[in-house]
Structures are given as C-alpha cells and as structure tokens.
JSON list of C-alpha atoms in Angstrom, two decimals:
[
{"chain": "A", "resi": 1, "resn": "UNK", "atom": "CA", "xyz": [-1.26, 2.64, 3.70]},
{"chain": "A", "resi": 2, "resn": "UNK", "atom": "CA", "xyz": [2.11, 3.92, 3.46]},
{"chain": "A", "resi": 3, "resn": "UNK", "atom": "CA", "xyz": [2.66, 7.01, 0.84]},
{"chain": "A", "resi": 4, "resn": "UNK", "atom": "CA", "xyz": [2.73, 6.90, -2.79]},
{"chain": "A", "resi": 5, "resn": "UNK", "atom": "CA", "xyz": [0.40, 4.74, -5.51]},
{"chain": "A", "resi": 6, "resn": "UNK", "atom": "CA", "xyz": [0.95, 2.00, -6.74]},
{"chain": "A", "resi": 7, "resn": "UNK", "atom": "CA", "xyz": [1.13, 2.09, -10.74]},
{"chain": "A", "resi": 8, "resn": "UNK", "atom": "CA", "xyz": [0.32, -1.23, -12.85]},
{"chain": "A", "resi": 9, "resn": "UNK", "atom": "CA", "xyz": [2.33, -1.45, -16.03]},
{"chain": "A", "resi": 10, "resn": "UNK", "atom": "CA", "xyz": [-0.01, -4.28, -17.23]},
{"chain": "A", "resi": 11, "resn": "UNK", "atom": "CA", "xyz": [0.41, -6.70, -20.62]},
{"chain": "A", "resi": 12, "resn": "UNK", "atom": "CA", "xyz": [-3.43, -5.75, -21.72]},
{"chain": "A", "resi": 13, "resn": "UNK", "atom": "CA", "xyz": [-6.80, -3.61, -21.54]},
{"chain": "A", "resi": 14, "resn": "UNK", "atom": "CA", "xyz": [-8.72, -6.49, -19.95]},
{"chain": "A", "resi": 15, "resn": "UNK", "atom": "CA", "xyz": [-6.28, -6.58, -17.30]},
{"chain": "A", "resi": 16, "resn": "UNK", "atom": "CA", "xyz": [-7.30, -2.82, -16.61]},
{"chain": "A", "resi": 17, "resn": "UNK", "atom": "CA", "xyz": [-10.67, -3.47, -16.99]},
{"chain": "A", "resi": 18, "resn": "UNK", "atom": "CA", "xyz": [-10.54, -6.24, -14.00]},
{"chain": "A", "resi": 19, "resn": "UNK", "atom": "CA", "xyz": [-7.95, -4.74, -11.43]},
{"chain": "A", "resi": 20, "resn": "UNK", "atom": "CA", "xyz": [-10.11, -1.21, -11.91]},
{"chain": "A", "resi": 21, "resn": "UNK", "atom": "CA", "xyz": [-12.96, -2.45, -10.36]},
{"chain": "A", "resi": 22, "resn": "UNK", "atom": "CA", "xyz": [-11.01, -5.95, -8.55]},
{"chain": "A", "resi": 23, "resn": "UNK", "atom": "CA", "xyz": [-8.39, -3.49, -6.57]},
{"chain": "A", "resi": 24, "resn": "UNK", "atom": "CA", "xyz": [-10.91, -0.87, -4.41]},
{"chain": "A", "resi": 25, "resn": "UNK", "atom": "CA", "xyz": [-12.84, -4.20, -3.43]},
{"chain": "A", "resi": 26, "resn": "UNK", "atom": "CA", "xyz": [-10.04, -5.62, -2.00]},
{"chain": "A", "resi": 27, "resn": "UNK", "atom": "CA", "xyz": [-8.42, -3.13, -0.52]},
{"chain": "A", "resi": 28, "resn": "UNK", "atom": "CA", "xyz": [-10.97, -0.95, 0.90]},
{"chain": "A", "resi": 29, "resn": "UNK", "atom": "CA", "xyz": [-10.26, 2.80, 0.53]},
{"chain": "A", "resi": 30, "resn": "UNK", "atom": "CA", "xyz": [-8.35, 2.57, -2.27]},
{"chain": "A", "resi": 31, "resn": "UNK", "atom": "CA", "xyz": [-9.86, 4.93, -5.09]},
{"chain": "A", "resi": 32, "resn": "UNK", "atom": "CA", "xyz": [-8.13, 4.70, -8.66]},
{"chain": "A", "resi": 33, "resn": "UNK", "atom": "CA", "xyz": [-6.12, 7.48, -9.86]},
{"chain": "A", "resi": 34, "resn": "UNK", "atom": "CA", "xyz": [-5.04, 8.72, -6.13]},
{"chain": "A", "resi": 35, "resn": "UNK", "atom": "CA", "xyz": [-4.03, 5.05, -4.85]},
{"chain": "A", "resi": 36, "resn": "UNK", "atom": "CA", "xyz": [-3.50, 2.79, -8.04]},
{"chain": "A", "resi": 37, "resn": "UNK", "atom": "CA", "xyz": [-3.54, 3.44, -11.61]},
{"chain": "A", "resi": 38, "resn": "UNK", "atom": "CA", "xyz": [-3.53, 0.63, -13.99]},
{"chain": "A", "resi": 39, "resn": "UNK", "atom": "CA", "xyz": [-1.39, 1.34, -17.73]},
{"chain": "A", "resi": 40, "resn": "UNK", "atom": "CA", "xyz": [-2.43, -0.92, -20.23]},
{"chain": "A", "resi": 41, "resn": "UNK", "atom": "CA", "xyz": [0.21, -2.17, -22.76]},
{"chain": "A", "resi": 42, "resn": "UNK", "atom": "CA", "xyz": [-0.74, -3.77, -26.96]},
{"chain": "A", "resi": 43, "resn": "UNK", "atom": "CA", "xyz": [0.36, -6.84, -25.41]},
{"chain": "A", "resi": 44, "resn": "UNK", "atom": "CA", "xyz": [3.82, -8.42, -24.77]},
{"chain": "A", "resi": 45, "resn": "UNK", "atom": "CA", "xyz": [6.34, -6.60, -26.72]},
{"chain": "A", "resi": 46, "resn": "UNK", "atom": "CA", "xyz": [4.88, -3.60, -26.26]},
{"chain": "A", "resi": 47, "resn": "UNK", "atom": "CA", "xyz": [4.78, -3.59, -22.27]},
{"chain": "A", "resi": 48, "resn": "UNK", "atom": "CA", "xyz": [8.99, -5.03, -23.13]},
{"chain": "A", "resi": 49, "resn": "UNK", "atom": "CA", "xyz": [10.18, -2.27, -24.54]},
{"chain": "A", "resi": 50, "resn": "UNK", "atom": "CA", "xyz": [7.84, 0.28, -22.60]},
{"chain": "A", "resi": 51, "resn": "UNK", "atom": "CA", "xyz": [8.09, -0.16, -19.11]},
{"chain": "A", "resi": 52, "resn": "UNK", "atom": "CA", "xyz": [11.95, -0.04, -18.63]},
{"chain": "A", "resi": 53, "resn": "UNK", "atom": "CA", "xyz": [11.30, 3.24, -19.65]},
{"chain": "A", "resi": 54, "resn": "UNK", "atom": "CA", "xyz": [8.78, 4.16, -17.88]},
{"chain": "A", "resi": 55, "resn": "UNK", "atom": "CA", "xyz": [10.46, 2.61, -14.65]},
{"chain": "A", "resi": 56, "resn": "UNK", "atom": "CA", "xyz": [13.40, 5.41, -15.46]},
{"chain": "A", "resi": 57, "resn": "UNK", "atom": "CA", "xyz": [11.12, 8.79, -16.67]},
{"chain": "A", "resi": 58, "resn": "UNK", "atom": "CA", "xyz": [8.55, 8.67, -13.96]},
{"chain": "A", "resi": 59, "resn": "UNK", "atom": "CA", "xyz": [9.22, 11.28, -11.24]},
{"chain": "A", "resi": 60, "resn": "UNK", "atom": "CA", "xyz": [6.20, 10.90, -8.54]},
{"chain": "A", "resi": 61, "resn": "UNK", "atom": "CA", "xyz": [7.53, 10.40, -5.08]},
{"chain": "A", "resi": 62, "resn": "UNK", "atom": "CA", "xyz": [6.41, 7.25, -2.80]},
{"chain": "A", "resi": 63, "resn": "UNK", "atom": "CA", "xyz": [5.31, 5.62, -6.30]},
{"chain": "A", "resi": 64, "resn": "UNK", "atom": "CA", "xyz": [5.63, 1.74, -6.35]},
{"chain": "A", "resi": 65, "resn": "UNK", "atom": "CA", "xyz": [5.33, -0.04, -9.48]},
{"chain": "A", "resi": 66, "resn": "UNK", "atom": "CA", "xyz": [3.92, -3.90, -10.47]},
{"chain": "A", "resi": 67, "resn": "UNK", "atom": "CA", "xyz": [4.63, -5.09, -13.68]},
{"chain": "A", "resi": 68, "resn": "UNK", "atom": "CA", "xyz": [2.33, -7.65, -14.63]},
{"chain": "A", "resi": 69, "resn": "UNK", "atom": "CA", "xyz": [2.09, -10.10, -17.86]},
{"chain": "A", "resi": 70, "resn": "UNK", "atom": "CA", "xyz": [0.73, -13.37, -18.74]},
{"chain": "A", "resi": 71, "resn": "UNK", "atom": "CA", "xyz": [3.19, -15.78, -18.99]},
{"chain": "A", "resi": 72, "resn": "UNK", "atom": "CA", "xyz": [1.73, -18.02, -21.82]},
{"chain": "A", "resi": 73, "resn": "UNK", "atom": "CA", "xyz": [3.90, -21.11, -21.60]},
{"chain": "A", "resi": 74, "resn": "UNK", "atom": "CA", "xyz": [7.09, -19.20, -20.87]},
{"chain": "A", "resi": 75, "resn": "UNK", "atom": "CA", "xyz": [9.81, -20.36, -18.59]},
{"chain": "A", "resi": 76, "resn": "UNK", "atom": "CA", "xyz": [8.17, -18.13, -15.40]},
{"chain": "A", "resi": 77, "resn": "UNK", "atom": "CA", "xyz": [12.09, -18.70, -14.30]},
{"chain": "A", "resi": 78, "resn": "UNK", "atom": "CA", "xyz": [13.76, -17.57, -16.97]},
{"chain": "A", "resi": 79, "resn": "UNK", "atom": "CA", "xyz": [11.18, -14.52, -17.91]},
{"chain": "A", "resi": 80, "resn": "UNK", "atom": "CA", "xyz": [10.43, -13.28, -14.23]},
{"chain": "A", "resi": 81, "resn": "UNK", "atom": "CA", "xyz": [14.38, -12.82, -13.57]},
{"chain": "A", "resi": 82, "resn": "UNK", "atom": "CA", "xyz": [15.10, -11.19, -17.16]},
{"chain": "A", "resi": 83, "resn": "UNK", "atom": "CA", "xyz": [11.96, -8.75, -16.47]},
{"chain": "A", "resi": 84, "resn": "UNK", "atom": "CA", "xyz": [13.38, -8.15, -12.37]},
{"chain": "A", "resi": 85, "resn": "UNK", "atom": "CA", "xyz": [16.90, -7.27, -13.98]},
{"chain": "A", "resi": 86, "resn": "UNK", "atom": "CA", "xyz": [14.93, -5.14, -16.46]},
{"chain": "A", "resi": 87, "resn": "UNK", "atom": "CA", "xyz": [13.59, -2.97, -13.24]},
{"chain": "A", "resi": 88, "resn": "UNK", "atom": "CA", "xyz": [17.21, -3.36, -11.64]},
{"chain": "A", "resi": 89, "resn": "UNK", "atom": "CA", "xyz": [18.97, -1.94, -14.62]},
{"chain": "A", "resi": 90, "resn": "UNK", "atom": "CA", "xyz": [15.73, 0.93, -14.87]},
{"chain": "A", "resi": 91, "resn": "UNK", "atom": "CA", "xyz": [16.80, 1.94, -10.97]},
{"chain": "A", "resi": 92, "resn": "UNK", "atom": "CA", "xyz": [13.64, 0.27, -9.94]},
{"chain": "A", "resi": 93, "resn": "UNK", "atom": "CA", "xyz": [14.81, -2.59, -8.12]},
{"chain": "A", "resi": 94, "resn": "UNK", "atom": "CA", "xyz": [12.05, -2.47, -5.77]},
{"chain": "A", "resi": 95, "resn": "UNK", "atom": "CA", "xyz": [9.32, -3.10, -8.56]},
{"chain": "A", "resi": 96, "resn": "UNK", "atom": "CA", "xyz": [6.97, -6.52, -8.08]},
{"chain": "A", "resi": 97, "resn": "UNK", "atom": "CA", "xyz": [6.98, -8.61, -11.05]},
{"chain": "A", "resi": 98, "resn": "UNK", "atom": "CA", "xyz": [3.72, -10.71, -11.37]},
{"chain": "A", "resi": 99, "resn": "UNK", "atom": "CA", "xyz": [3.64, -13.62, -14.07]},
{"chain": "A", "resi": 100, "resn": "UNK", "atom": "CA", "xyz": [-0.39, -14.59, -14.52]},
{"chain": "A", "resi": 101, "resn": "UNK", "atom": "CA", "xyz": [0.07, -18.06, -15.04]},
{"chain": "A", "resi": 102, "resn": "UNK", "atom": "CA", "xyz": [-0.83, -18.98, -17.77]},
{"chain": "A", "resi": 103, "resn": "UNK", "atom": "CA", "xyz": [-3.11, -16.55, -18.97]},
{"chain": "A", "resi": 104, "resn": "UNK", "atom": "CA", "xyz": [-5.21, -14.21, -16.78]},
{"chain": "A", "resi": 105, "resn": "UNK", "atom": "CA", "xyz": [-8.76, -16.53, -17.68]},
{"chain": "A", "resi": 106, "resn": "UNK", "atom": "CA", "xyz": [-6.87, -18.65, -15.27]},
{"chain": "A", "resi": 107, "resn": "UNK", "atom": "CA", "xyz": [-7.65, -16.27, -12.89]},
{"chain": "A", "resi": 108, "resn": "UNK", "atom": "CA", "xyz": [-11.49, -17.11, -13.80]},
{"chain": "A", "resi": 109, "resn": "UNK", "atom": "CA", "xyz": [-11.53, -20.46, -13.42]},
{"chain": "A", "resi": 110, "resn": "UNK", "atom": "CA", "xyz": [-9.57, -19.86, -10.22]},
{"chain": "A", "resi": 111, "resn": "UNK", "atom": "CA", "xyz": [-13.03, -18.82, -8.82]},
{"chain": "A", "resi": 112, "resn": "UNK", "atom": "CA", "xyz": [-15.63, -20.71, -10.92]},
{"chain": "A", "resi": 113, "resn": "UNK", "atom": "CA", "xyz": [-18.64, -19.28, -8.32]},
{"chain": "A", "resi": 114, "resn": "UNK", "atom": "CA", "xyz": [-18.02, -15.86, -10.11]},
{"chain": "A", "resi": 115, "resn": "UNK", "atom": "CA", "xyz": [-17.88, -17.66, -13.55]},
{"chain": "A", "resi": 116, "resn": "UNK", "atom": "CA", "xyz": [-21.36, -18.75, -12.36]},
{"chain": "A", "resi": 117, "resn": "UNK", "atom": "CA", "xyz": [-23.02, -15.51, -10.81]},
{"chain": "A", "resi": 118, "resn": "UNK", "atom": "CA", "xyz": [-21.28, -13.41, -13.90]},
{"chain": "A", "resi": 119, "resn": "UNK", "atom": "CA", "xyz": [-22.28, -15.47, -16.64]},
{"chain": "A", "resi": 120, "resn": "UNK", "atom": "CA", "xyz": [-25.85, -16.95, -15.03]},
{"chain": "A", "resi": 121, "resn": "UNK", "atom": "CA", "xyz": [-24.39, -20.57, -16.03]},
{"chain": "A", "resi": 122, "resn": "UNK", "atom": "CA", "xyz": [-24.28, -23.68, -13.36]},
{"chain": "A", "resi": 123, "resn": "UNK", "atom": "CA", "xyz": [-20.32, -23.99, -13.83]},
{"chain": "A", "resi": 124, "resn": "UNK", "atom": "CA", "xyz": [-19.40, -24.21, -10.26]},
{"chain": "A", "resi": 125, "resn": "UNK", "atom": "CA", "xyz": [-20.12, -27.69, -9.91]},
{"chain": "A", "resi": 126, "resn": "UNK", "atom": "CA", "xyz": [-18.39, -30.42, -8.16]},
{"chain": "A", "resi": 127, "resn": "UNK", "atom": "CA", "xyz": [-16.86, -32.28, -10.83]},
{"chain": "A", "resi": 128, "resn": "UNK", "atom": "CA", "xyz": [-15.95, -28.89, -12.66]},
{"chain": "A", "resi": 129, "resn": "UNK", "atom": "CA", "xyz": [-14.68, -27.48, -9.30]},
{"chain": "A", "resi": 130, "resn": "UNK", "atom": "CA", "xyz": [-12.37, -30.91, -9.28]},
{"chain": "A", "resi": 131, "resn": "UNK", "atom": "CA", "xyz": [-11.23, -30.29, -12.63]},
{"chain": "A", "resi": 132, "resn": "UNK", "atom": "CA", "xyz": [-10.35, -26.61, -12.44]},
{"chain": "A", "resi": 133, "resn": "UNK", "atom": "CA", "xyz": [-8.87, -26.93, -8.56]},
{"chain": "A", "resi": 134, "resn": "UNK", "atom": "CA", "xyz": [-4.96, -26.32, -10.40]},
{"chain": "A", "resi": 135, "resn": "UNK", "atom": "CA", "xyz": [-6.24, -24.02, -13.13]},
{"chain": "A", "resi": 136, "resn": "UNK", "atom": "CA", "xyz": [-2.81, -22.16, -13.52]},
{"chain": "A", "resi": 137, "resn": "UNK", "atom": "CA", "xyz": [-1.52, -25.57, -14.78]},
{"chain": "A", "resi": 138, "resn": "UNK", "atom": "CA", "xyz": [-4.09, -25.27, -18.26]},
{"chain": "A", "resi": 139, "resn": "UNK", "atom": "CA", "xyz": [-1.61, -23.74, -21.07]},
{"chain": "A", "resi": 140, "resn": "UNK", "atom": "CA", "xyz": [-4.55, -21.85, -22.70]},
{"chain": "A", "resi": 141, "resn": "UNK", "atom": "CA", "xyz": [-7.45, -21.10, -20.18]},
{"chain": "A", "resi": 142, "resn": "UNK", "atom": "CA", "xyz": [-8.75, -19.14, -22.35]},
{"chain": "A", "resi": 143, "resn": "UNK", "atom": "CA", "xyz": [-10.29, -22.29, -24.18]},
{"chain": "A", "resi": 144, "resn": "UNK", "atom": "CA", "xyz": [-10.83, -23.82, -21.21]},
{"chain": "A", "resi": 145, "resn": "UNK", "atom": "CA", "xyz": [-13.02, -20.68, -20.10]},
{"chain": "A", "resi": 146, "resn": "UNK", "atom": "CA", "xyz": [-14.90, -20.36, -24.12]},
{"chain": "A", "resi": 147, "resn": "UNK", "atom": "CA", "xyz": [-15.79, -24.22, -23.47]},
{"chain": "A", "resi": 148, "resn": "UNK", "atom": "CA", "xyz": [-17.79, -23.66, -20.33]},
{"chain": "A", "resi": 149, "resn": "UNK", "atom": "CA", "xyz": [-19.03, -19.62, -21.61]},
{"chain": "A", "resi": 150, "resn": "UNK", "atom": "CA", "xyz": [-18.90, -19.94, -25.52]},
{"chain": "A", "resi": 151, "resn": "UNK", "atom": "CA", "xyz": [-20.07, -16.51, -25.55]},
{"chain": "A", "resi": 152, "resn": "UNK", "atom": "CA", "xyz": [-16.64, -15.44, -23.35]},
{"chain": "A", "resi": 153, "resn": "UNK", "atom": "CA", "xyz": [-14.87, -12.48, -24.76]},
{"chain": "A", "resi": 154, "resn": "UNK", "atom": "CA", "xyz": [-12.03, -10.97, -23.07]},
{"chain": "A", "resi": 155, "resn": "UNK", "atom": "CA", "xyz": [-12.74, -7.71, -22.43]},
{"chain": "A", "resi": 156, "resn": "UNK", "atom": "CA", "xyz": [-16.20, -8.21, -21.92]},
{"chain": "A", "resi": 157, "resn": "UNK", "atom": "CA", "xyz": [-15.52, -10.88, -19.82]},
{"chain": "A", "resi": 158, "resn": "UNK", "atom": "CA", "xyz": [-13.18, -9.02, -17.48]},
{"chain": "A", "resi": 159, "resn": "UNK", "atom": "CA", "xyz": [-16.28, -6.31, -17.15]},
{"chain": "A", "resi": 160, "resn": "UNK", "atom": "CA", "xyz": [-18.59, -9.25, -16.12]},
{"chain": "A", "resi": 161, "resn": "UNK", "atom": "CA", "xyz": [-16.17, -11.16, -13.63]},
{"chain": "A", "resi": 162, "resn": "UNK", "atom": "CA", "xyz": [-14.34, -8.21, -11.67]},
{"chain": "A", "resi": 163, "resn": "UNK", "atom": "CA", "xyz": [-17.45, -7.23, -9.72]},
{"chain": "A", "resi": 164, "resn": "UNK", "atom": "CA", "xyz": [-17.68, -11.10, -8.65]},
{"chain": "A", "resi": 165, "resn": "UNK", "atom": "CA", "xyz": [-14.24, -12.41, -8.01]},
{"chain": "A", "resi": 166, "resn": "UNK", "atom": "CA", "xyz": [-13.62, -13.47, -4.64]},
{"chain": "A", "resi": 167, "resn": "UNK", "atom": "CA", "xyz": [-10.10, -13.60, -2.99]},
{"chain": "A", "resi": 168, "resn": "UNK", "atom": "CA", "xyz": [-10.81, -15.82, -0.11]},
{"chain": "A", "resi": 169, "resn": "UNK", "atom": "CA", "xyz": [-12.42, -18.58, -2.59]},
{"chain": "A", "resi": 170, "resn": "UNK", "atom": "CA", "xyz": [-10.17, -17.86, -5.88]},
{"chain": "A", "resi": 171, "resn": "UNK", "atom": "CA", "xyz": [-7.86, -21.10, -6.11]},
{"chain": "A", "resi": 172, "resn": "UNK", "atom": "CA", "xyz": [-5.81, -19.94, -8.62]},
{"chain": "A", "resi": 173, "resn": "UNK", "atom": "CA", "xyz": [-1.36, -19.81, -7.32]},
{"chain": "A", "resi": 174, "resn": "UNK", "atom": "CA", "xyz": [-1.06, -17.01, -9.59]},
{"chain": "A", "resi": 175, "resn": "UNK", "atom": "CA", "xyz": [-3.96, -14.89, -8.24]},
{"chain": "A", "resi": 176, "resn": "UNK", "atom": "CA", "xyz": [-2.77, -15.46, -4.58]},
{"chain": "A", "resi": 177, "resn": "UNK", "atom": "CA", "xyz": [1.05, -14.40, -5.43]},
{"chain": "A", "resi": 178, "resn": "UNK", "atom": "CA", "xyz": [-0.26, -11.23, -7.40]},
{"chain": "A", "resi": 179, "resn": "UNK", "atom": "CA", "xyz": [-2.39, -10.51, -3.98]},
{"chain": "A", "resi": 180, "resn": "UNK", "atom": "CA", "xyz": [0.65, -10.86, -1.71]},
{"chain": "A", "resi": 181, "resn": "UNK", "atom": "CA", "xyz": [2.77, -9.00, -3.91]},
{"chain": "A", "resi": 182, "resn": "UNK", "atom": "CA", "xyz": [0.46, -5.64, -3.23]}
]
C-alpha cells in the first residue's frame, strides 16, 4: 500500500457504520484510523458545503480523499462533475468522487445472500435474485429493501449487513465503481 490514508468524506452515519467494518475485510491489513477513516456528514448539504473545506485545511501528507454521496435521482453527470470541480477548485484534484446509485440500500440488494444471512429471511431467491440483478436502476431502494425486511432501519441495517457483504457476488454498478475507485 503506498503511503498516506485514505479519508472518506461520506453523505451519512450508516455509510460509516458499513465501510468501518466493509473496508478491513476487503482490503486485508487495513486497520481504521491508521489506513482509512470514514467522516460522516447530516446528509447532502452538509457534506456540500463541508468537504471543499476540508479538501483545503487538511495538512496530513500521502492523504487521499473519496467523497462519497448517494445520488438520489440526480443527474450522476451533472452532480459528479460539479462535485470533481469542487475538489479541483479545493487543490484536490486527485480526490475520487463516488455517486451510490441510487441510494446506498442499493448496495444491499446488490448482494441479496447477505440480505439473507443478516436478516435470517429466504430473500435470495431466484425470482428475487432476477428482479434485483440491476438494483442501482430502483429510484428508492430503500423501499425496495423495507418490502423484503419491514423491520429494515438504516443504521441498524448497515450494522447487520457490513459483516456479510460480499464483493465477488455484490451485483450492484455502483458498489463495483466505489471498489475500483480505492
């Protein structure tokens, strides 16, 4: 691994809670706080207005930064270039800007074997598996996720999946960009 962390200026808490325990499983050896540190944001405005300056104040050598968001219907286009000049014009051009399309539960349903083993529920059937084989492509996964788990809660949720999510299986665009991006 070449020097530095890498710091996560993330949208939300649950995205903390599932790249805290997600990250060191896959990528082996990394331990928070000395490789990655996640920075949860009150959602979209908030991580708007905060990571620009964040980008500019933080002084650690080697540090790499991913900014990360859901992007809940947005033009990915439109919103992944405004947020890339955001970094350029921070004197970060080198940051990776992750869109979670549409909403991290997509992420979930991306790998509906750890819905399954997390939640003790036979979701991971065929005709499910058909249905949710695009799942970045639901505009609010969320529901999609509380109809199969009506006792789904987000942060909760994120505690329950992380320790079951599955790169090599997880069919969700999104989740395979945000891996190739680290």
């Amino acid at each position: 691994m070449t020097p530095g962390r890498v710091i996560f200026l993330l949208e939300e808490r649950s995205m903390k809670v599932l790249l805290d325990d997600l990250l060191p499983r896959l990528f082996p050896g990394w331990v928070e706080h000395q490789h990655f540190q996640c920075v949860p944001h009150e959602g979209k405005s908030d991580l708007e207005s905060s990571f620009p300056r964040k980008l500019r104040a933080w002084r650690e050598p080697g540090v790499r930064f991913v900014v990360m968001r859901d992007n809940d219907g947005a033009n990915c286009i439109d919103l992944k270039a405004r947020y890339v000049r955001l970094c350029r014009e921070a004197g970060r051009p080198e940051t990776v800007v992750r869109l979670v399309c549409q909403e991290l539960e997509s992420w979930y349903l991306g790998d509906l074997r750890a819905v399954a083993e997390a939640f003790q529920e036979n979701v991971d059937t065929v005709p499910l598996l058909r249905r949710f084989a695009s799942p970045d492509g639901f505009n609010n996964a969320s529901q999609e996720l509380r109809r199969l788990i009506p006792a789904y809660q987000k942060m909760g949720g994120a505690r329950k999946l992380s320790p079951h999510m599955s790169a090599a299986r997880n069919c969700s665009t999104s989740f395979q960009i945000f891996l190739s991006g680290i």
